[in-house]
Amino acid sequence: MRMLDLMRAIEQQPYAAAIAHSQWLFPMFEIAHVLALTLVVGSVAMIDLRLLGIGNRERSVTELMGSVLPWTWGAFAVAATFGLLLFSSKAATYYVNLPFRIKMICMGLAALNMLIFHGLLERDVATWDRGIPPLRVRIAGGISLALWIVIVAAGRWIGFTT
Amino acid sequence: MIQHLCDWLSATWLSQAFGNADWFVPAVQTVHILAIAALVTMLVMMHVRVLGLMRRAPPLQRLAAGYLPWVWCALGVLFVTGVLLTITEPGRELLNPSFRIKMLLVAVLIALTLVLQAGLRRDPQFWSVSPRRRGLGGAIALGSLLLCVGIIAAGRLIAYV
């Protein structure tokens, strides 16, 4: 219950109330969120497909990640900022919304998967940089791809349930 | 006339069946968004390379050889899912000014992508041989990026207009 009180307090912040009461702020922020998330999902999928040994096979994993990941993080910062603003406008509604919770859990799992990849699996990248990565790396790539598909689906589902 | 088309479409068995399944529109929209993500990301990667913003990446002709077939594939998925959504809610799309603007921008983006591809087919260095070509390539890249922004914005605004 205390969490729900916190959500209501967020909704009452002047900036959150301004978004909720404006006719065009919510759609404008939504456009910025969608623009950024297409780049996040597209670039993450590009790397995941390379890790799976399916796409971009002529490029080394380190070269691909080096040129793509800065764009992923830049776009993620934009998507998260506008996502947070959208969330604030109806915090209590989203907090209890099932698709929203599924989306947040999947984003947490994707973050964990990424930490495992960068912390453990990437250590011997030199041995599979130019070829097809070992099974454990392909599994991490597959998990990431599946999670991001669920994140998009759950995100879209939020709009139909709030 | 378009009103008649909408009335006829929404009365069809298919439109009713799609509309009665609650999961249908969000599921098809999800596939539509995933295809937009794939297409826009590939276009952005190519066009920022043209504009010289991603120097570590392979040259344009190599990126284009890898990405363009998938760009057209993604466009096919977008067309099919778009048609399914239009069959389900014809009035929401066909009578919507934002939808019409989106279709116009899509047509221009397809034309620019075909021009880019035609140049590369004639000569892999086509867009970098002279300052004039580089300027033209840069204009196409910048135009395409702005069109992507416009298309996504117009697409999202269909729900509000």
PDB file of C-alpha atoms in Angstrom:
ATOM      1  CA  MET A   1       0.000   0.000   0.000  1.00  0.00           C
ATOM      2  CA  ARG A   2       2.883   2.375   0.769  1.00  0.00           C
ATOM      3  CA  MET A   3       4.159   1.877  -2.777  1.00  0.00           C
ATOM      4  CA  LEU A   4       0.780   2.978  -4.125  1.00  0.00           C
ATOM      5  CA  ASP A   5       0.949   6.104  -1.931  1.00  0.00           C
ATOM      6  CA  LEU A   6       4.358   6.851  -3.422  1.00  0.00           C
ATOM      7  CA  MET A   7       2.886   6.425  -6.929  1.00  0.00           C
ATOM      8  CA  ARG A   8       0.101   8.890  -6.100  1.00  0.00           C
ATOM      9  CA  ALA A   9       2.704  11.330  -4.782  1.00  0.00           C
ATOM     10  CA  ILE A  10       4.602  11.026  -8.085  1.00  0.00           C
ATOM     11  CA  GLU A  11       1.403  11.746 -10.037  1.00  0.00           C
ATOM     12  CA  GLN A  12       0.920  14.932  -8.016  1.00  0.00           C
ATOM     13  CA  GLN A  13       4.321  16.352  -8.905  1.00  0.00           C
ATOM     14  CA  PRO A  14       3.809  19.482 -11.012  1.00  0.00           C
ATOM     15  CA  TYR A  15       5.633  18.016 -14.046  1.00  0.00           C
ATOM     16  CA  ALA A  16       3.591  14.776 -13.893  1.00  0.00           C
ATOM     17  CA  ALA A  17       0.313  16.631 -13.527  1.00  0.00           C
ATOM     18  CA  ALA A  18       1.286  18.879 -16.453  1.00  0.00           C
ATOM     19  CA  ILE A  19       1.749  15.800 -18.687  1.00  0.00           C
ATOM     20  CA  ALA A  20      -1.525  14.262 -17.505  1.00  0.00           C
ATOM     21  CA  HIS A  21      -3.495  17.474 -18.112  1.00  0.00           C
ATOM     22  CA  SER A  22      -1.950  18.454 -21.416  1.00  0.00           C
ATOM     23  CA  GLN A  23      -3.589  17.360 -24.667  1.00  0.00           C
ATOM     24  CA  TRP A  24      -0.363  16.998 -26.612  1.00  0.00           C
ATOM     25  CA  LEU A  25       2.489  16.364 -24.109  1.00  0.00           C
ATOM     26  CA  PHE A  26       1.661  12.674 -23.674  1.00  0.00           C
ATOM     27  CA  PRO A  27       1.529  11.887 -27.427  1.00  0.00           C
ATOM     28  CA  MET A  28       4.688  13.946 -28.059  1.00  0.00           C
ATOM     29  CA  PHE A  29       6.613  12.109 -25.310  1.00  0.00           C
ATOM     30  CA  GLU A  30       5.210   8.835 -26.631  1.00  0.00           C
ATOM     31  CA  ILE A  31       6.604   9.623 -30.101  1.00  0.00           C
ATOM     32  CA  ALA A  32      10.051  10.348 -28.597  1.00  0.00           C
ATOM     33  CA  HIS A  33       9.818   7.099 -26.583  1.00  0.00           C
ATOM     34  CA  VAL A  34       8.856   5.048 -29.665  1.00  0.00           C
ATOM     35  CA  LEU A  35      11.533   6.685 -31.856  1.00  0.00           C
ATOM     36  CA  ALA A  36      14.241   5.868 -29.321  1.00  0.00           C
ATOM     37  CA  LEU A  37      12.983   2.360 -28.573  1.00  0.00           C
ATOM     38  CA  THR A  38      13.053   1.355 -32.250  1.00  0.00           C
ATOM     39  CA  LEU A  39      16.801   2.064 -32.172  1.00  0.00           C
ATOM     40  CA  VAL A  40      17.280   0.276 -28.850  1.00  0.00           C
ATOM     41  CA  VAL A  41      15.434  -2.863 -29.967  1.00  0.00           C
ATOM     42  CA  GLY A  42      16.860  -2.799 -33.498  1.00  0.00           C
ATOM     43  CA  SER A  43      20.464  -2.383 -32.380  1.00  0.00           C
ATOM     44  CA  VAL A  44      20.179  -4.924 -29.549  1.00  0.00           C
ATOM     45  CA  ALA A  45      18.644  -7.402 -32.024  1.00  0.00           C
ATOM     46  CA  MET A  46      21.516  -6.746 -34.434  1.00  0.00           C
ATOM     47  CA  ILE A  47      24.055  -7.747 -31.760  1.00  0.00           C
ATOM     48  CA  ASP A  48      21.913 -10.675 -30.525  1.00  0.00           C
ATOM     49  CA  LEU A  49      21.649 -12.050 -34.066  1.00  0.00           C
ATOM     50  CA  ARG A  50      25.433 -11.767 -34.416  1.00  0.00           C
ATOM     51  CA  LEU A  51      25.900 -13.606 -31.098  1.00  0.00           C
ATOM     52  CA  LEU A  52      23.503 -16.296 -32.376  1.00  0.00           C
ATOM     53  CA  GLY A  53      25.698 -16.608 -35.486  1.00  0.00           C
ATOM     54  CA  ILE A  54      22.792 -15.631 -37.787  1.00  0.00           C
ATOM     55  CA  GLY A  55      23.361 -12.028 -38.878  1.00  0.00           C
ATOM     56  CA  ASN A  56      26.328  -9.694 -39.515  1.00  0.00           C
ATOM     57  CA  ARG A  57      28.650 -12.729 -39.642  1.00  0.00           C
ATOM     58  CA  GLU A  58      31.207 -10.936 -41.804  1.00  0.00           C
ATOM     59  CA  ARG A  59      31.773  -8.434 -38.970  1.00  0.00           C
ATOM     60  CA  SER A  60      33.668  -9.320 -35.786  1.00  0.00           C
ATOM     61  CA  VAL A  61      31.655  -9.269 -32.554  1.00  0.00           C
ATOM     62  CA  THR A  62      33.902  -6.623 -30.964  1.00  0.00           C
ATOM     63  CA  GLU A  63      33.825  -4.351 -34.034  1.00  0.00           C
ATOM     64  CA  LEU A  64      30.019  -4.640 -34.295  1.00  0.00           C
ATOM     65  CA  MET A  65      29.512  -3.955 -30.585  1.00  0.00           C
ATOM     66  CA  GLY A  66      32.004  -1.091 -30.704  1.00  0.00           C
ATOM     67  CA  SER A  67      30.143   0.719 -33.459  1.00  0.00           C
ATOM     68  CA  VAL A  68      26.556  -0.201 -32.449  1.00  0.00           C
ATOM     69  CA  LEU A  69      26.480  -0.119 -28.616  1.00  0.00           C
ATOM     70  CA  PRO A  70      27.092   3.653 -28.231  1.00  0.00           C
ATOM     71  CA  TRP A  71      23.919   4.167 -30.310  1.00  0.00           C
ATOM     72  CA  THR A  72      22.068   1.602 -28.198  1.00  0.00           C
ATOM     73  CA  TRP A  73      22.965   3.392 -24.965  1.00  0.00           C
ATOM     74  CA  GLY A  74      22.232   6.851 -26.346  1.00  0.00           C
ATOM     75  CA  ALA A  75      18.819   5.699 -27.566  1.00  0.00           C
ATOM     76  CA  PHE A  76      18.172   3.844 -24.299  1.00  0.00           C
ATOM     77  CA  ALA A  77      18.817   7.033 -22.310  1.00  0.00           C
ATOM     78  CA  VAL A  78      16.227   8.871 -24.436  1.00  0.00           C
ATOM     79  CA  ALA A  79      13.674   6.020 -24.277  1.00  0.00           C
ATOM     80  CA  ALA A  80      14.087   5.664 -20.499  1.00  0.00           C
ATOM     81  CA  THR A  81      13.796   9.416 -19.884  1.00  0.00           C
ATOM     82  CA  PHE A  82      10.566   9.739 -21.859  1.00  0.00           C
ATOM     83  CA  GLY A  83       9.314   6.406 -20.495  1.00  0.00           C
ATOM     84  CA  LEU A  84       9.789   7.745 -16.968  1.00  0.00           C
ATOM     85  CA  LEU A  85       7.933  10.960 -17.855  1.00  0.00           C
ATOM     86  CA  LEU A  86       5.039   8.971 -19.365  1.00  0.00           C
ATOM     87  CA  PHE A  87       4.992   6.708 -16.291  1.00  0.00           C
ATOM     88  CA  SER A  88       4.896   9.682 -13.902  1.00  0.00           C
ATOM     89  CA  SER A  89       1.707  11.043 -15.469  1.00  0.00           C
ATOM     90  CA  LYS A  90      -0.259   7.919 -14.440  1.00  0.00           C
ATOM     91  CA  ALA A  91       2.113   6.254 -11.957  1.00  0.00           C
ATOM     92  CA  ALA A  92      -0.494   4.490  -9.800  1.00  0.00           C
ATOM     93  CA  THR A  93      -2.339   3.156 -12.871  1.00  0.00           C
ATOM     94  CA  TYR A  94       0.845   1.760 -14.404  1.00  0.00           C
ATOM     95  CA  TYR A  95       2.153   0.404 -11.120  1.00  0.00           C
ATOM     96  CA  VAL A  96      -0.767  -2.036 -10.802  1.00  0.00           C
ATOM     97  CA  ASN A  97      -0.923  -2.790 -14.556  1.00  0.00           C
ATOM     98  CA  LEU A  98       0.060  -6.402 -15.393  1.00  0.00           C
ATOM     99  CA  PRO A  99       1.675  -5.740 -18.816  1.00  0.00           C
ATOM    100  CA  PHE A 100       3.674  -2.874 -17.259  1.00  0.00           C
ATOM    101  CA  ARG A 101       4.954  -5.233 -14.544  1.00  0.00           C
ATOM    102  CA  ILE A 102       5.823  -7.894 -17.117  1.00  0.00           C
ATOM    103  CA  LYS A 103       7.709  -5.259 -19.118  1.00  0.00           C
ATOM    104  CA  MET A 104       9.691  -4.076 -16.075  1.00  0.00           C
ATOM    105  CA  ILE A 105      10.549  -7.660 -15.002  1.00  0.00           C
ATOM    106  CA  CYS A 106      11.730  -8.491 -18.530  1.00  0.00           C
ATOM    107  CA  MET A 107      13.871  -5.329 -18.601  1.00  0.00           C
ATOM    108  CA  GLY A 108      15.416  -6.395 -15.290  1.00  0.00           C
ATOM    109  CA  LEU A 109      16.119  -9.860 -16.718  1.00  0.00           C
ATOM    110  CA  ALA A 110      17.602  -8.312 -19.877  1.00  0.00           C
ATOM    111  CA  ALA A 111      19.888  -6.180 -17.695  1.00  0.00           C
ATOM    112  CA  LEU A 112      20.970  -9.278 -15.714  1.00  0.00           C
ATOM    113  CA  ASN A 113      21.579 -11.191 -18.960  1.00  0.00           C
ATOM    114  CA  MET A 114      23.679  -8.276 -20.231  1.00  0.00           C
ATOM    115  CA  LEU A 115      25.737  -8.162 -16.994  1.00  0.00           C
ATOM    116  CA  ILE A 116      26.411 -11.912 -17.248  1.00  0.00           C
ATOM    117  CA  PHE A 117      27.423 -11.460 -20.883  1.00  0.00           C
ATOM    118  CA  HIS A 118      29.794  -8.528 -20.310  1.00  0.00           C
ATOM    119  CA  GLY A 119      31.075  -9.843 -16.958  1.00  0.00           C
ATOM    120  CA  LEU A 120      31.620 -13.528 -17.735  1.00  0.00           C
ATOM    121  CA  LEU A 121      30.852 -14.703 -21.261  1.00  0.00           C
ATOM    122  CA  GLU A 122      32.714 -11.944 -23.082  1.00  0.00           C
ATOM    123  CA  ARG A 123      36.055 -12.757 -21.395  1.00  0.00           C
ATOM    124  CA  ASP A 124      37.218 -15.225 -24.065  1.00  0.00           C
ATOM    125  CA  VAL A 125      35.736 -13.200 -26.946  1.00  0.00           C
ATOM    126  CA  ALA A 126      39.119 -13.289 -28.722  1.00  0.00           C
ATOM    127  CA  THR A 127      38.604 -17.003 -29.471  1.00  0.00           C
ATOM    128  CA  TRP A 128      35.185 -16.536 -31.163  1.00  0.00           C
ATOM    129  CA  ASP A 129      35.308 -12.878 -32.249  1.00  0.00           C
ATOM    130  CA  ARG A 130      35.273 -13.683 -35.978  1.00  0.00           C
ATOM    131  CA  GLY A 131      33.402 -16.990 -35.938  1.00  0.00           C
ATOM    132  CA  ILE A 132      30.196 -18.416 -34.520  1.00  0.00           C
ATOM    133  CA  PRO A 133      30.180 -17.927 -30.724  1.00  0.00           C
ATOM    134  CA  PRO A 134      30.026 -20.931 -28.321  1.00  0.00           C
ATOM    135  CA  LEU A 135      26.679 -22.280 -27.109  1.00  0.00           C
ATOM    136  CA  ARG A 136      26.614 -20.319 -23.823  1.00  0.00           C
ATOM    137  CA  VAL A 137      27.017 -17.045 -25.760  1.00  0.00           C
ATOM    138  CA  ARG A 138      24.373 -18.058 -28.317  1.00  0.00           C
ATOM    139  CA  ILE A 139      21.996 -18.816 -25.420  1.00  0.00           C
ATOM    140  CA  ALA A 140      22.608 -15.344 -23.935  1.00  0.00           C
ATOM    141  CA  GLY A 141      21.918 -13.785 -27.365  1.00  0.00           C
ATOM    142  CA  GLY A 142      18.717 -15.824 -27.769  1.00  0.00           C
ATOM    143  CA  ILE A 143      17.495 -14.909 -24.266  1.00  0.00           C
ATOM    144  CA  SER A 144      18.137 -11.211 -24.945  1.00  0.00           C
ATOM    145  CA  LEU A 145      16.283 -11.316 -28.276  1.00  0.00           C
ATOM    146  CA  ALA A 146      13.296 -13.136 -26.731  1.00  0.00           C
ATOM    147  CA  LEU A 147      13.170 -10.726 -23.764  1.00  0.00           C
ATOM    148  CA  TRP A 148      13.183  -7.637 -26.002  1.00  0.00           C
ATOM    149  CA  ILE A 149      10.345  -9.059 -28.122  1.00  0.00           C
ATOM    150  CA  VAL A 150       8.317  -9.597 -24.930  1.00  0.00           C
ATOM    151  CA  ILE A 151       9.245  -6.054 -23.763  1.00  0.00           C
ATOM    152  CA  VAL A 152       7.831  -4.554 -26.990  1.00  0.00           C
ATOM    153  CA  ALA A 153       4.713  -6.751 -26.837  1.00  0.00           C
ATOM    154  CA  ALA A 154       4.070  -5.930 -23.160  1.00  0.00           C
ATOM    155  CA  GLY A 155       4.727  -2.234 -23.830  1.00  0.00           C
ATOM    156  CA  ARG A 156       2.141  -2.179 -26.614  1.00  0.00           C
ATOM    157  CA  TRP A 157      -0.258  -4.177 -24.427  1.00  0.00           C
ATOM    158  CA  ILE A 158      -0.068  -1.447 -21.729  1.00  0.00           C
ATOM    159  CA  GLY A 159      -1.839   0.952 -24.091  1.00  0.00           C
ATOM    160  CA  PHE A 160      -4.783  -1.441 -24.413  1.00  0.00           C
ATOM    161  CA  THR A 161      -5.203  -2.044 -20.672  1.00  0.00           C
ATOM    162  CA  THR A 162      -4.908   1.439 -19.116  1.00  0.00           C
TER     163      THR A 162
ATOM    164  CA  MET B   1     -15.789   6.833 -51.836  1.00  0.00           C
ATOM    165  CA  ILE B   2     -13.244   5.931 -49.156  1.00  0.00           C
ATOM    166  CA  GLN B   3     -16.092   6.036 -46.645  1.00  0.00           C
ATOM    167  CA  HIS B   4     -17.891   3.373 -48.733  1.00  0.00           C
ATOM    168  CA  LEU B   5     -14.736   1.265 -48.846  1.00  0.00           C
ATOM    169  CA  CYS B   6     -14.458   1.511 -45.044  1.00  0.00           C
ATOM    170  CA  ASP B   7     -18.100   0.545 -44.548  1.00  0.00           C
ATOM    171  CA  TRP B   8     -17.734  -2.405 -46.906  1.00  0.00           C
ATOM    172  CA  LEU B   9     -14.431  -3.537 -45.343  1.00  0.00           C
ATOM    173  CA  SER B  10     -15.671  -3.354 -41.771  1.00  0.00           C
ATOM    174  CA  ALA B  11     -18.729  -5.424 -42.702  1.00  0.00           C
ATOM    175  CA  THR B  12     -16.621  -8.256 -44.126  1.00  0.00           C
ATOM    176  CA  TRP B  13     -16.334 -11.518 -42.234  1.00  0.00           C
ATOM    177  CA  LEU B  14     -12.563 -11.116 -41.939  1.00  0.00           C
ATOM    178  CA  SER B  15     -12.766  -7.646 -40.388  1.00  0.00           C
ATOM    179  CA  GLN B  16     -15.361  -8.832 -37.879  1.00  0.00           C
ATOM    180  CA  ALA B  17     -13.323 -11.913 -36.971  1.00  0.00           C
ATOM    181  CA  PHE B  18     -10.140  -9.843 -36.428  1.00  0.00           C
ATOM    182  CA  GLY B  19     -12.050  -7.185 -34.495  1.00  0.00           C
ATOM    183  CA  ASN B  20     -13.678  -9.751 -32.202  1.00  0.00           C
ATOM    184  CA  ALA B  21     -10.332 -11.171 -31.115  1.00  0.00           C
ATOM    185  CA  ASP B  22      -9.053  -8.824 -28.390  1.00  0.00           C
ATOM    186  CA  TRP B  23      -5.476  -9.977 -28.816  1.00  0.00           C
ATOM    187  CA  PHE B  24      -5.369  -9.437 -32.581  1.00  0.00           C
ATOM    188  CA  VAL B  25      -4.677  -5.692 -32.845  1.00  0.00           C
ATOM    189  CA  PRO B  26      -2.024  -5.500 -30.081  1.00  0.00           C
ATOM    190  CA  ALA B  27      -0.302  -8.647 -31.404  1.00  0.00           C
ATOM    191  CA  VAL B  28      -0.197  -7.395 -35.005  1.00  0.00           C
ATOM    192  CA  GLN B  29       0.913  -3.930 -33.829  1.00  0.00           C
ATOM    193  CA  THR B  30       3.754  -5.600 -31.893  1.00  0.00           C
ATOM    194  CA  VAL B  31       4.989  -7.342 -35.053  1.00  0.00           C
ATOM    195  CA  HIS B  32       4.570  -4.022 -36.911  1.00  0.00           C
ATOM    196  CA  ILE B  33       6.706  -2.191 -34.292  1.00  0.00           C
ATOM    197  CA  LEU B  34       9.387  -4.925 -34.286  1.00  0.00           C
ATOM    198  CA  ALA B  35       9.631  -4.634 -38.087  1.00  0.00           C
ATOM    199  CA  ILE B  36       9.879  -0.819 -37.792  1.00  0.00           C
ATOM    200  CA  ALA B  37      12.687  -1.291 -35.253  1.00  0.00           C
ATOM    201  CA  ALA B  38      14.577  -3.570 -37.646  1.00  0.00           C
ATOM    202  CA  LEU B  39      14.030  -1.353 -40.684  1.00  0.00           C
ATOM    203  CA  VAL B  40      14.742   1.984 -39.005  1.00  0.00           C
ATOM    204  CA  THR B  41      17.871   0.674 -37.257  1.00  0.00           C
ATOM    205  CA  MET B  42      19.304  -0.677 -40.519  1.00  0.00           C
ATOM    206  CA  LEU B  43      18.530   2.585 -42.347  1.00  0.00           C
ATOM    207  CA  VAL B  44      20.040   4.648 -39.516  1.00  0.00           C
ATOM    208  CA  MET B  45      23.228   2.513 -39.507  1.00  0.00           C
ATOM    209  CA  MET B  46      23.626   3.043 -43.283  1.00  0.00           C
ATOM    210  CA  HIS B  47      22.762   6.739 -43.289  1.00  0.00           C
ATOM    211  CA  VAL B  48      24.943   7.728 -40.325  1.00  0.00           C
ATOM    212  CA  ARG B  49      27.759   5.935 -42.188  1.00  0.00           C
ATOM    213  CA  VAL B  50      27.027   8.080 -45.271  1.00  0.00           C
ATOM    214  CA  LEU B  51      27.066  11.173 -43.070  1.00  0.00           C
ATOM    215  CA  GLY B  52      30.405  10.053 -41.574  1.00  0.00           C
ATOM    216  CA  LEU B  53      29.093   9.731 -38.026  1.00  0.00           C
ATOM    217  CA  MET B  54      30.151   6.098 -37.579  1.00  0.00           C
ATOM    218  CA  ARG B  55      33.659   5.862 -38.962  1.00  0.00           C
ATOM    219  CA  ARG B  56      34.556   2.532 -37.399  1.00  0.00           C
ATOM    220  CA  ALA B  57      31.772   0.745 -39.283  1.00  0.00           C
ATOM    221  CA  PRO B  58      32.374  -0.970 -42.650  1.00  0.00           C
ATOM    222  CA  PRO B  59      31.964   1.144 -45.828  1.00  0.00           C
ATOM    223  CA  LEU B  60      28.448   1.906 -47.092  1.00  0.00           C
ATOM    224  CA  GLN B  61      28.493  -0.617 -49.937  1.00  0.00           C
ATOM    225  CA  ARG B  62      29.195  -3.457 -47.503  1.00  0.00           C
ATOM    226  CA  LEU B  63      26.546  -2.315 -45.017  1.00  0.00           C
ATOM    227  CA  ALA B  64      24.047  -1.880 -47.850  1.00  0.00           C
ATOM    228  CA  ALA B  65      24.784  -5.331 -49.304  1.00  0.00           C
ATOM    229  CA  GLY B  66      24.046  -6.878 -45.909  1.00  0.00           C
ATOM    230  CA  TYR B  67      21.113  -4.686 -44.862  1.00  0.00           C
ATOM    231  CA  LEU B  68      19.117  -3.706 -47.976  1.00  0.00           C
ATOM    232  CA  PRO B  69      17.657  -7.183 -48.634  1.00  0.00           C
ATOM    233  CA  TRP B  70      16.449  -7.229 -45.012  1.00  0.00           C
ATOM    234  CA  VAL B  71      15.134  -3.663 -45.318  1.00  0.00           C
ATOM    235  CA  TRP B  72      12.839  -4.822 -48.144  1.00  0.00           C
ATOM    236  CA  CYS B  73      11.914  -7.908 -46.116  1.00  0.00           C
ATOM    237  CA  ALA B  74      10.949  -5.738 -43.132  1.00  0.00           C
ATOM    238  CA  LEU B  75       8.963  -3.487 -45.481  1.00  0.00           C
ATOM    239  CA  GLY B  76       7.050  -6.578 -46.658  1.00  0.00           C
ATOM    240  CA  VAL B  77       6.217  -7.471 -43.038  1.00  0.00           C
ATOM    241  CA  LEU B  78       5.130  -3.850 -42.427  1.00  0.00           C
ATOM    242  CA  PHE B  79       2.888  -3.942 -45.487  1.00  0.00           C
ATOM    243  CA  VAL B  80       1.210  -7.242 -44.492  1.00  0.00           C
ATOM    244  CA  THR B  81       0.699  -6.227 -40.834  1.00  0.00           C
ATOM    245  CA  GLY B  82      -0.442  -2.760 -41.943  1.00  0.00           C
ATOM    246  CA  VAL B  83      -3.039  -4.296 -44.278  1.00  0.00           C
ATOM    247  CA  LEU B  84      -4.261  -6.598 -41.475  1.00  0.00           C
ATOM    248  CA  LEU B  85      -4.678  -3.596 -39.138  1.00  0.00           C
ATOM    249  CA  THR B  86      -6.490  -1.647 -41.863  1.00  0.00           C
ATOM    250  CA  ILE B  87      -8.875  -4.568 -42.540  1.00  0.00           C
ATOM    251  CA  THR B  88      -9.643  -4.715 -38.804  1.00  0.00           C
ATOM    252  CA  GLU B  89     -10.244  -0.973 -38.327  1.00  0.00           C
ATOM    253  CA  PRO B  90     -10.640   0.590 -41.808  1.00  0.00           C
ATOM    254  CA  GLY B  91     -12.066   3.911 -40.591  1.00  0.00           C
ATOM    255  CA  ARG B  92      -9.306   4.391 -38.008  1.00  0.00           C
ATOM    256  CA  GLU B  93      -6.683   4.236 -40.766  1.00  0.00           C
ATOM    257  CA  LEU B  94      -8.069   5.191 -44.182  1.00  0.00           C
ATOM    258  CA  LEU B  95     -10.038   8.249 -43.017  1.00  0.00           C
ATOM    259  CA  ASN B  96      -7.224   9.469 -40.747  1.00  0.00           C
ATOM    260  CA  PRO B  97      -5.158  12.476 -41.974  1.00  0.00           C
ATOM    261  CA  SER B  98      -2.166  11.264 -39.973  1.00  0.00           C
ATOM    262  CA  PHE B  99      -2.376   7.868 -41.732  1.00  0.00           C
ATOM    263  CA  ARG B 100      -2.428   9.596 -45.138  1.00  0.00           C
ATOM    264  CA  ILE B 101       0.600  11.717 -44.272  1.00  0.00           C
ATOM    265  CA  LYS B 102       2.370   8.574 -43.048  1.00  0.00           C
ATOM    266  CA  MET B 103       1.692   6.770 -46.373  1.00  0.00           C
ATOM    267  CA  LEU B 104       2.963   9.781 -48.329  1.00  0.00           C
ATOM    268  CA  LEU B 105       6.186   9.892 -46.264  1.00  0.00           C
ATOM    269  CA  VAL B 106       6.604   6.103 -46.676  1.00  0.00           C
ATOM    270  CA  ALA B 107       6.351   6.493 -50.471  1.00  0.00           C
ATOM    271  CA  VAL B 108       9.083   9.181 -50.463  1.00  0.00           C
ATOM    272  CA  LEU B 109      11.309   7.075 -48.180  1.00  0.00           C
ATOM    273  CA  ILE B 110      10.933   4.058 -50.509  1.00  0.00           C
ATOM    274  CA  ALA B 111      11.849   6.260 -53.491  1.00  0.00           C
ATOM    275  CA  LEU B 112      14.981   7.612 -51.722  1.00  0.00           C
ATOM    276  CA  THR B 113      16.042   4.087 -50.697  1.00  0.00           C
ATOM    277  CA  LEU B 114      15.621   2.877 -54.296  1.00  0.00           C
ATOM    278  CA  VAL B 115      17.782   5.784 -55.537  1.00  0.00           C
ATOM    279  CA  LEU B 116      20.476   4.937 -52.971  1.00  0.00           C
ATOM    280  CA  GLN B 117      20.351   1.268 -53.995  1.00  0.00           C
ATOM    281  CA  ALA B 118      20.398   2.044 -57.734  1.00  0.00           C
ATOM    282  CA  GLY B 119      23.538   4.161 -57.286  1.00  0.00           C
ATOM    283  CA  LEU B 120      25.323   1.401 -55.367  1.00  0.00           C
ATOM    284  CA  ARG B 121      24.342  -1.177 -58.005  1.00  0.00           C
ATOM    285  CA  ARG B 122      25.893   0.906 -60.759  1.00  0.00           C
ATOM    286  CA  ASP B 123      29.095   1.498 -58.802  1.00  0.00           C
ATOM    287  CA  PRO B 124      29.922   0.523 -55.177  1.00  0.00           C
ATOM    288  CA  GLN B 125      31.711   3.902 -54.824  1.00  0.00           C
ATOM    289  CA  PHE B 126      28.810   5.781 -56.461  1.00  0.00           C
ATOM    290  CA  TRP B 127      28.034   7.957 -53.432  1.00  0.00           C
ATOM    291  CA  SER B 128      31.658   8.848 -52.650  1.00  0.00           C
ATOM    292  CA  VAL B 129      33.410   9.446 -56.004  1.00  0.00           C
ATOM    293  CA  SER B 130      32.974  13.230 -56.111  1.00  0.00           C
ATOM    294  CA  PRO B 131      32.095  16.070 -53.716  1.00  0.00           C
ATOM    295  CA  ARG B 132      28.820  16.509 -55.625  1.00  0.00           C
ATOM    296  CA  ARG B 133      27.880  12.826 -55.179  1.00  0.00           C
ATOM    297  CA  ARG B 134      28.885  12.971 -51.513  1.00  0.00           C
ATOM    298  CA  GLY B 135      26.636  15.991 -51.084  1.00  0.00           C
ATOM    299  CA  LEU B 136      23.771  14.249 -52.850  1.00  0.00           C
ATOM    300  CA  GLY B 137      24.306  11.075 -50.784  1.00  0.00           C
ATOM    301  CA  GLY B 138      24.369  13.146 -47.614  1.00  0.00           C
ATOM    302  CA  ALA B 139      21.129  14.867 -48.600  1.00  0.00           C
ATOM    303  CA  ILE B 140      19.471  11.491 -49.255  1.00  0.00           C
ATOM    304  CA  ALA B 141      20.753  10.184 -45.908  1.00  0.00           C
ATOM    305  CA  LEU B 142      19.546  13.227 -43.977  1.00  0.00           C
ATOM    306  CA  GLY B 143      16.212  13.190 -45.831  1.00  0.00           C
ATOM    307  CA  SER B 144      15.729   9.497 -45.084  1.00  0.00           C
ATOM    308  CA  LEU B 145      16.477   9.979 -41.378  1.00  0.00           C
ATOM    309  CA  LEU B 146      13.975  12.859 -41.141  1.00  0.00           C
ATOM    310  CA  LEU B 147      11.399  10.761 -43.013  1.00  0.00           C
ATOM    311  CA  CYS B 148      11.863   7.930 -40.476  1.00  0.00           C
ATOM    312  CA  VAL B 149      11.152  10.408 -37.670  1.00  0.00           C
ATOM    313  CA  GLY B 150       8.107  11.759 -39.521  1.00  0.00           C
ATOM    314  CA  ILE B 151       6.756   8.288 -40.321  1.00  0.00           C
ATOM    315  CA  ILE B 152       7.024   7.077 -36.713  1.00  0.00           C
ATOM    316  CA  ALA B 153       5.483  10.325 -35.414  1.00  0.00           C
ATOM    317  CA  ALA B 154       2.606  10.204 -37.921  1.00  0.00           C
ATOM    318  CA  GLY B 155       2.098   6.505 -37.178  1.00  0.00           C
ATOM    319  CA  ARG B 156       1.777   7.079 -33.448  1.00  0.00           C
ATOM    320  CA  LEU B 157      -0.488  10.086 -34.003  1.00  0.00           C
ATOM    321  CA  ILE B 158      -3.016   7.897 -35.872  1.00  0.00           C
ATOM    322  CA  ALA B 159      -4.203   6.909 -32.386  1.00  0.00           C
ATOM    323  CA  TYR B 160      -4.837  10.566 -31.437  1.00  0.00           C
ATOM    324  CA  VAL B 161      -6.088  12.362 -34.568  1.00  0.00           C
TER     325      VAL B 161
END
